[in-house]
Amino acid sequence: MGLKILKEGLFTSIQDRGRFGYAGIGVPQSGAMDRYSAKIANMLVGNDASEAVMECTLIGPKILFEKDALIVLVALDAEVVLNKEIIPLLKAIKVKKGDKLHIKQVTQGARLYMAINGGFQTKEVLNSKSFYAPLTKNKKVGKQESLAFSTFTDRKQKDFAKVNYEKEGLATSKIKVFKGPEWHLLPENLQQEIVKNDLHFSKNTSRMAYQIEEKFPNDLDGMLSQPVLSGTVQLTPDGNLIILMRDAQTTGGYPRVLQLSEESINTVAQKKQGDLIELELVDLE
């Protein structure tokens, strides 16, 4: 017993830190797209930073609580209603059995995270509760689905973490990137085009990858599949820049021209179709 999904929203799933050590058998890391916001949510309800949380994309679910809970919602901004009353973000809130929560819309950024004291108790696969089909039964929650979570013990005025949510870094358009293994294969004029121009996200944005709208014609030769990571930026023969995200494959056959930092992956996770970004090339030396 825990909560029931009355309305599933656009794309709602359970995610934790992800799966590590399984790339060799082709298993993506998965996990929260914006790990920073997920960590903040867990801290605000007294959880370990790696506990599973609910990740909501743009339009969230409507939820019926089947038992008492302590929850918190973390996003750049969002409209959230508990029993028809607007509730604040970044504040631990007690909910009771029978309460209905509606995460209506993420109004700034792209994703919202809901943490519950004690964490979600969904099935663990390869040391993670993160949804990733076909490894897990579903890739997202469904209508009338029930999700278990730990029973909340209403302890006397326990002070959970007070944290500073630095959302400015998630809202920025500036994305720090490093040179990828094949960056040197690009002619200098193409390198300059990529890092000097404003870029926009296309409609092709998902947990697997974000595609850039602008195209960059190139004559690069094909290559054998090589290891890739979350944040790897590939350049296709058709001129598409693709930023791999948490559910991306573990190998790829396109040149790896750039690599995002962990902070930059979190920032990209809060972008949506049409949003502008500027790449800032950072030297590792």
Tab-separated table of C-alpha atoms in Angstrom:
chain	number	residue	atom	x	y	z
A	1	MET	CA	0.000	0.000	0.000
A	2	GLY	CA	1.212	3.484	-0.815
A	3	LEU	CA	-0.300	5.679	-3.493
A	4	LYS	CA	-2.473	5.169	-6.548
A	5	ILE	CA	-2.014	6.925	-9.884
A	6	LEU	CA	-5.391	8.413	-10.858
A	7	LYS	CA	-3.961	10.205	-13.897
A	8	GLU	CA	-0.484	9.403	-15.173
A	9	GLY	CA	0.643	12.727	-16.643
A	10	LEU	CA	2.910	13.072	-19.667
A	11	PHE	CA	5.845	10.899	-18.571
A	12	THR	CA	6.074	9.935	-14.916
A	13	SER	CA	8.510	7.321	-13.617
A	14	ILE	CA	10.383	6.179	-10.528
A	15	GLN	CA	14.110	6.899	-10.591
A	16	ASP	CA	17.064	6.731	-8.215
A	17	ARG	CA	20.789	7.232	-8.830
A	18	GLY	CA	20.733	4.561	-11.530
A	19	ARG	CA	22.555	1.351	-12.397
A	20	PHE	CA	26.322	1.280	-12.317
A	21	GLY	CA	28.735	-1.398	-13.517
A	22	TYR	CA	26.511	-2.968	-16.170
A	23	ALA	CA	27.606	-1.077	-19.289
A	24	GLY	CA	29.582	-4.136	-20.358
A	25	ILE	CA	26.331	-6.027	-20.893
A	26	GLY	CA	24.625	-3.074	-22.569
A	27	VAL	CA	22.567	-1.808	-19.642
A	28	PRO	CA	22.188	2.009	-19.472
A	29	GLN	CA	22.672	3.813	-16.166
A	30	SER	CA	19.165	5.326	-16.205
A	31	GLY	CA	18.320	7.170	-12.958
A	32	ALA	CA	17.045	10.691	-12.381
A	33	MET	CA	17.623	12.963	-15.365
A	34	ASP	CA	18.395	15.861	-13.010
A	35	ARG	CA	20.294	14.123	-10.218
A	36	TYR	CA	20.849	17.361	-8.365
A	37	SER	CA	17.139	18.120	-7.942
A	38	ALA	CA	16.421	14.506	-6.992
A	39	LYS	CA	19.125	14.675	-4.316
A	40	ILE	CA	17.722	17.917	-2.912
A	41	ALA	CA	14.240	16.357	-2.741
A	42	ASN	CA	15.561	13.378	-0.777
A	43	MET	CA	17.492	15.570	1.633
A	44	LEU	CA	14.411	17.669	2.403
A	45	VAL	CA	12.485	14.625	3.689
A	46	GLY	CA	15.396	13.047	5.563
A	47	ASN	CA	16.240	10.368	3.000
A	48	ASP	CA	19.576	9.157	1.784
A	49	ALA	CA	20.440	10.998	-1.437
A	50	SER	CA	20.194	7.760	-3.432
A	51	GLU	CA	16.581	6.903	-2.540
A	52	ALA	CA	14.074	6.431	-5.360
A	53	VAL	CA	11.923	9.462	-6.208
A	54	MET	CA	9.113	10.194	-8.641
A	55	GLU	CA	10.227	12.058	-11.767
A	56	CYS	CA	7.536	14.063	-13.590
A	57	THR	CA	8.016	15.597	-17.032
A	58	LEU	CA	6.146	18.830	-17.939
A	59	ILE	CA	2.655	17.588	-16.986
A	60	GLY	CA	2.518	15.558	-13.806
A	61	PRO	CA	0.170	12.910	-12.425
A	62	LYS	CA	-2.873	13.027	-10.180
A	63	ILE	CA	-2.276	10.872	-7.114
A	64	LEU	CA	-4.392	9.352	-4.324
A	65	PHE	CA	-2.526	8.650	-1.090
A	66	GLU	CA	-3.583	5.376	0.495
A	67	LYS	CA	-1.704	6.099	3.742
A	68	ASP	CA	-0.038	9.019	5.526
A	69	ALA	CA	3.232	10.334	4.141
A	70	LEU	CA	5.743	13.154	4.299
A	71	ILE	CA	6.529	14.496	0.841
A	72	VAL	CA	8.431	17.272	-0.868
A	73	LEU	CA	8.336	18.555	-4.435
A	74	VAL	CA	11.373	20.064	-6.129
A	75	ALA	CA	11.336	21.931	-9.439
A	76	LEU	CA	12.386	25.287	-10.841
A	77	ASP	CA	8.696	26.176	-10.650
A	78	ALA	CA	5.449	24.243	-10.916
A	79	GLU	CA	1.758	24.358	-10.151
A	80	VAL	CA	0.900	21.681	-7.573
A	81	VAL	CA	-2.418	21.232	-5.780
A	82	LEU	CA	-3.197	19.164	-2.669
A	83	ASN	CA	-6.938	18.690	-2.150
A	84	LYS	CA	-7.568	21.723	-4.418
A	85	GLU	CA	-5.159	23.983	-2.490
A	86	ILE	CA	-1.886	25.174	-4.015
A	87	ILE	CA	1.127	23.945	-2.039
A	88	PRO	CA	4.711	25.251	-2.106
A	89	LEU	CA	7.782	23.590	-3.536
A	90	LEU	CA	10.922	22.839	-1.494
A	91	LYS	CA	8.964	22.340	1.731
A	92	ALA	CA	8.248	19.034	3.487
A	93	ILE	CA	4.475	18.554	3.699
A	94	LYS	CA	2.465	15.951	5.613
A	95	VAL	CA	-0.247	14.262	3.588
A	96	LYS	CA	-2.917	11.968	4.985
A	97	LYS	CA	-4.672	8.858	3.771
A	98	GLY	CA	-7.289	9.896	1.218
A	99	ASP	CA	-5.524	13.102	0.168
A	100	LYS	CA	-5.297	13.837	-3.546
A	101	LEU	CA	-2.233	15.487	-5.058
A	102	HIS	CA	-2.257	16.936	-8.567
A	103	ILE	CA	1.034	17.973	-10.158
A	104	LYS	CA	-0.635	20.078	-12.810
A	105	GLN	CA	2.255	21.547	-14.738
A	106	VAL	CA	5.965	22.255	-14.579
A	107	THR	CA	5.956	25.966	-15.381
A	108	GLN	CA	9.729	26.542	-15.424
A	109	GLY	CA	12.163	23.908	-16.545
A	110	ALA	CA	11.033	20.476	-17.680
A	111	ARG	CA	11.093	18.156	-14.667
A	112	LEU	CA	9.796	17.945	-11.108
A	113	TYR	CA	10.844	15.475	-8.420
A	114	MET	CA	8.716	14.186	-5.569
A	115	ALA	CA	10.431	12.466	-2.672
A	116	ILE	CA	8.653	10.584	0.115
A	117	ASN	CA	10.137	10.033	3.560
A	118	GLY	CA	11.497	6.493	3.537
A	119	GLY	CA	11.520	6.301	-0.248
A	120	PHE	CA	9.520	4.396	-2.849
A	121	GLN	CA	9.614	0.622	-2.436
A	122	THR	CA	9.250	-0.450	-6.041
A	123	LYS	CA	11.008	-3.551	-7.386
A	124	GLU	CA	14.799	-3.405	-7.505
A	125	VAL	CA	16.504	-4.684	-10.657
A	126	LEU	CA	20.311	-4.774	-10.924
A	127	ASN	CA	20.677	-2.737	-7.725
A	128	SER	CA	18.323	0.045	-8.823
A	129	LYS	CA	14.622	0.867	-8.671
A	130	SER	CA	14.850	3.076	-11.764
A	131	PHE	CA	12.275	2.371	-14.449
A	132	TYR	CA	13.808	1.261	-17.739
A	133	ALA	CA	11.845	-1.037	-20.056
A	134	PRO	CA	12.367	-3.830	-20.975
A	135	LEU	CA	14.620	-4.321	-17.955
A	136	THR	CA	11.716	-3.272	-15.733
A	137	LYS	CA	8.058	-4.049	-16.373
A	138	ASN	CA	7.201	-0.469	-17.349
A	139	LYS	CA	9.028	2.614	-18.556
A	140	LYS	CA	6.524	4.935	-16.871
A	141	VAL	CA	3.665	4.749	-14.403
A	142	GLY	CA	0.196	3.880	-15.625
A	143	LYS	CA	-3.326	4.872	-14.663
A	144	GLN	CA	-4.609	3.033	-11.570
A	145	GLU	CA	-1.123	1.709	-10.826
A	146	SER	CA	-0.249	1.446	-7.133
A	147	LEU	CA	3.233	2.367	-5.906
A	148	ALA	CA	4.457	1.287	-2.492
A	149	PHE	CA	6.452	3.513	-0.161
A	150	SER	CA	7.754	3.228	3.395
A	151	THR	CA	5.361	3.910	6.265
A	152	PHE	CA	5.834	7.379	7.707
A	153	THR	CA	6.312	7.630	11.466
A	154	ASP	CA	5.288	11.104	12.589
A	155	ARG	CA	8.235	11.909	14.827
A	156	LYS	CA	8.110	14.996	16.990
A	157	GLN	CA	9.294	18.033	15.107
A	158	LYS	CA	12.290	16.344	13.540
A	159	ASP	CA	14.208	18.939	11.579
A	160	PHE	CA	15.106	17.592	8.173
A	161	ALA	CA	17.861	19.106	6.092
A	162	LYS	CA	17.663	22.780	5.300
A	163	VAL	CA	19.296	23.174	1.939
A	164	ASN	CA	19.943	25.894	-0.574
A	165	TYR	CA	18.476	24.844	-3.922
A	166	GLU	CA	20.717	26.558	-6.460
A	167	LYS	CA	18.268	26.597	-9.327
A	168	GLU	CA	20.089	29.342	-11.229
A	169	GLY	CA	22.558	26.745	-12.500
A	170	LEU	CA	19.690	24.649	-13.840
A	171	ALA	CA	17.953	27.604	-15.486
A	172	THR	CA	21.025	28.922	-17.293
A	173	SER	CA	21.411	28.639	-21.051
A	174	LYS	CA	25.199	28.225	-20.766
A	175	ILE	CA	26.249	24.567	-20.966
A	176	LYS	CA	29.824	23.613	-20.075
A	177	VAL	CA	31.328	20.961	-22.348
A	178	PHE	CA	34.704	19.261	-22.784
A	179	LYS	CA	36.357	18.121	-25.998
A	180	GLY	CA	35.314	14.599	-26.947
A	181	PRO	CA	37.635	11.882	-28.310
A	182	GLU	CA	36.858	12.784	-31.931
A	183	TRP	CA	36.698	16.585	-31.553
A	184	HIS	CA	40.102	16.927	-33.235
A	185	LEU	CA	38.687	15.359	-36.414
A	186	LEU	CA	36.434	18.355	-37.022
A	187	PRO	CA	37.820	21.184	-39.169
A	188	GLU	CA	38.377	24.353	-37.183
A	189	ASN	CA	35.564	26.254	-38.904
A	190	LEU	CA	33.069	23.517	-37.901
A	191	GLN	CA	34.360	23.530	-34.331
A	192	GLN	CA	33.759	27.266	-34.185
A	193	GLU	CA	30.245	26.950	-35.632
A	194	ILE	CA	29.273	24.452	-32.949
A	195	VAL	CA	30.558	26.378	-29.945
A	196	LYS	CA	29.928	29.945	-31.121
A	197	ASN	CA	26.332	29.725	-32.348
A	198	ASP	CA	23.132	29.694	-30.311
A	199	LEU	CA	21.594	26.231	-30.388
A	200	HIS	CA	17.991	25.144	-29.873
A	201	PHE	CA	16.497	21.830	-28.810
A	202	SER	CA	14.310	20.072	-31.357
A	203	LYS	CA	11.113	18.163	-30.627
A	204	ASN	CA	13.244	15.025	-30.316
A	205	THR	CA	13.936	15.197	-26.584
A	206	SER	CA	13.632	12.176	-24.331
A	207	ARG	CA	15.301	10.293	-21.499
A	208	MET	CA	17.553	8.700	-24.133
A	209	ALA	CA	18.792	11.811	-25.942
A	210	TYR	CA	18.257	15.470	-26.790
A	211	GLN	CA	18.686	16.520	-30.418
A	212	ILE	CA	19.796	19.979	-31.528
A	213	GLU	CA	17.623	21.698	-34.155
A	214	GLU	CA	20.517	23.277	-36.073
A	215	LYS	CA	22.441	21.042	-38.480
A	216	PHE	CA	26.211	20.951	-39.037
A	217	PRO	CA	27.121	19.378	-42.417
A	218	ASN	CA	30.296	17.337	-42.203
A	219	ASP	CA	32.404	14.831	-44.147
A	220	LEU	CA	33.443	12.667	-41.233
A	221	ASP	CA	33.975	9.005	-41.962
A	222	GLY	CA	31.983	6.359	-40.150
A	223	MET	CA	33.569	4.642	-37.186
A	224	LEU	CA	33.238	1.414	-35.268
A	225	SER	CA	31.025	1.506	-32.191
A	226	GLN	CA	32.811	2.980	-29.206
A	227	PRO	CA	31.808	3.421	-25.533
A	228	VAL	CA	29.545	6.406	-24.796
A	229	LEU	CA	28.284	7.951	-21.570
A	230	SER	CA	25.464	10.163	-20.393
A	231	GLY	CA	26.421	13.606	-21.661
A	232	THR	CA	28.331	12.373	-24.708
A	233	VAL	CA	27.595	14.595	-27.717
A	234	GLN	CA	27.615	12.789	-31.060
A	235	LEU	CA	27.655	14.297	-34.544
A	236	THR	CA	25.819	12.241	-37.166
A	237	PRO	CA	26.627	12.132	-40.913
A	238	ASP	CA	23.383	14.074	-41.460
A	239	GLY	CA	24.761	16.919	-39.348
A	240	ASN	CA	22.689	16.322	-36.208
A	241	LEU	CA	24.175	16.991	-32.796
A	242	ILE	CA	22.775	14.511	-30.279
A	243	ILE	CA	23.293	14.791	-26.523
A	244	LEU	CA	22.990	11.375	-24.905
A	245	MET	CA	21.063	11.308	-21.637
A	246	ARG	CA	20.462	8.855	-18.772
A	247	ASP	CA	18.729	6.084	-20.765
A	248	ALA	CA	21.160	6.216	-23.683
A	249	GLN	CA	22.832	3.152	-25.145
A	250	THR	CA	26.296	2.237	-23.885
A	251	THR	CA	28.022	2.219	-27.291
A	252	GLY	CA	27.660	4.336	-30.424
A	253	GLY	CA	29.046	4.575	-33.942
A	254	TYR	CA	28.997	8.355	-34.410
A	255	PRO	CA	31.950	10.641	-33.612
A	256	ARG	CA	31.965	11.721	-29.947
A	257	VAL	CA	32.763	15.380	-30.444
A	258	LEU	CA	31.947	16.754	-26.971
A	259	GLN	CA	31.206	15.604	-23.425
A	260	LEU	CA	28.969	17.378	-20.902
A	261	SER	CA	29.901	17.698	-17.240
A	262	GLU	CA	27.549	16.174	-14.655
A	263	GLU	CA	26.222	19.647	-13.811
A	264	SER	CA	25.551	20.297	-17.492
A	265	ILE	CA	23.591	17.044	-17.838
A	266	ASN	CA	21.350	18.189	-14.974
A	267	THR	CA	20.856	21.535	-16.693
A	268	VAL	CA	19.981	19.981	-20.057
A	269	ALA	CA	17.481	17.709	-18.262
A	270	GLN	CA	15.543	20.869	-17.356
A	271	LYS	CA	15.262	22.016	-20.989
A	272	LYS	CA	12.428	21.418	-23.442
A	273	GLN	CA	11.683	21.838	-27.138
A	274	GLY	CA	12.699	25.259	-28.425
A	275	ASP	CA	14.902	26.192	-25.477
A	276	LEU	CA	18.160	27.928	-26.371
A	277	ILE	CA	21.601	26.883	-25.145
A	278	GLU	CA	25.137	28.177	-25.605
A	279	LEU	CA	28.013	25.715	-25.410
A	280	GLU	CA	31.000	26.810	-23.333
A	281	LEU	CA	34.107	24.793	-24.167
A	282	VAL	CA	36.127	24.083	-21.015
A	283	ASP	CA	39.744	22.898	-21.061
A	284	LEU	CA	40.464	19.924	-18.804
A	285	GLU	CA	44.056	21.044	-18.319
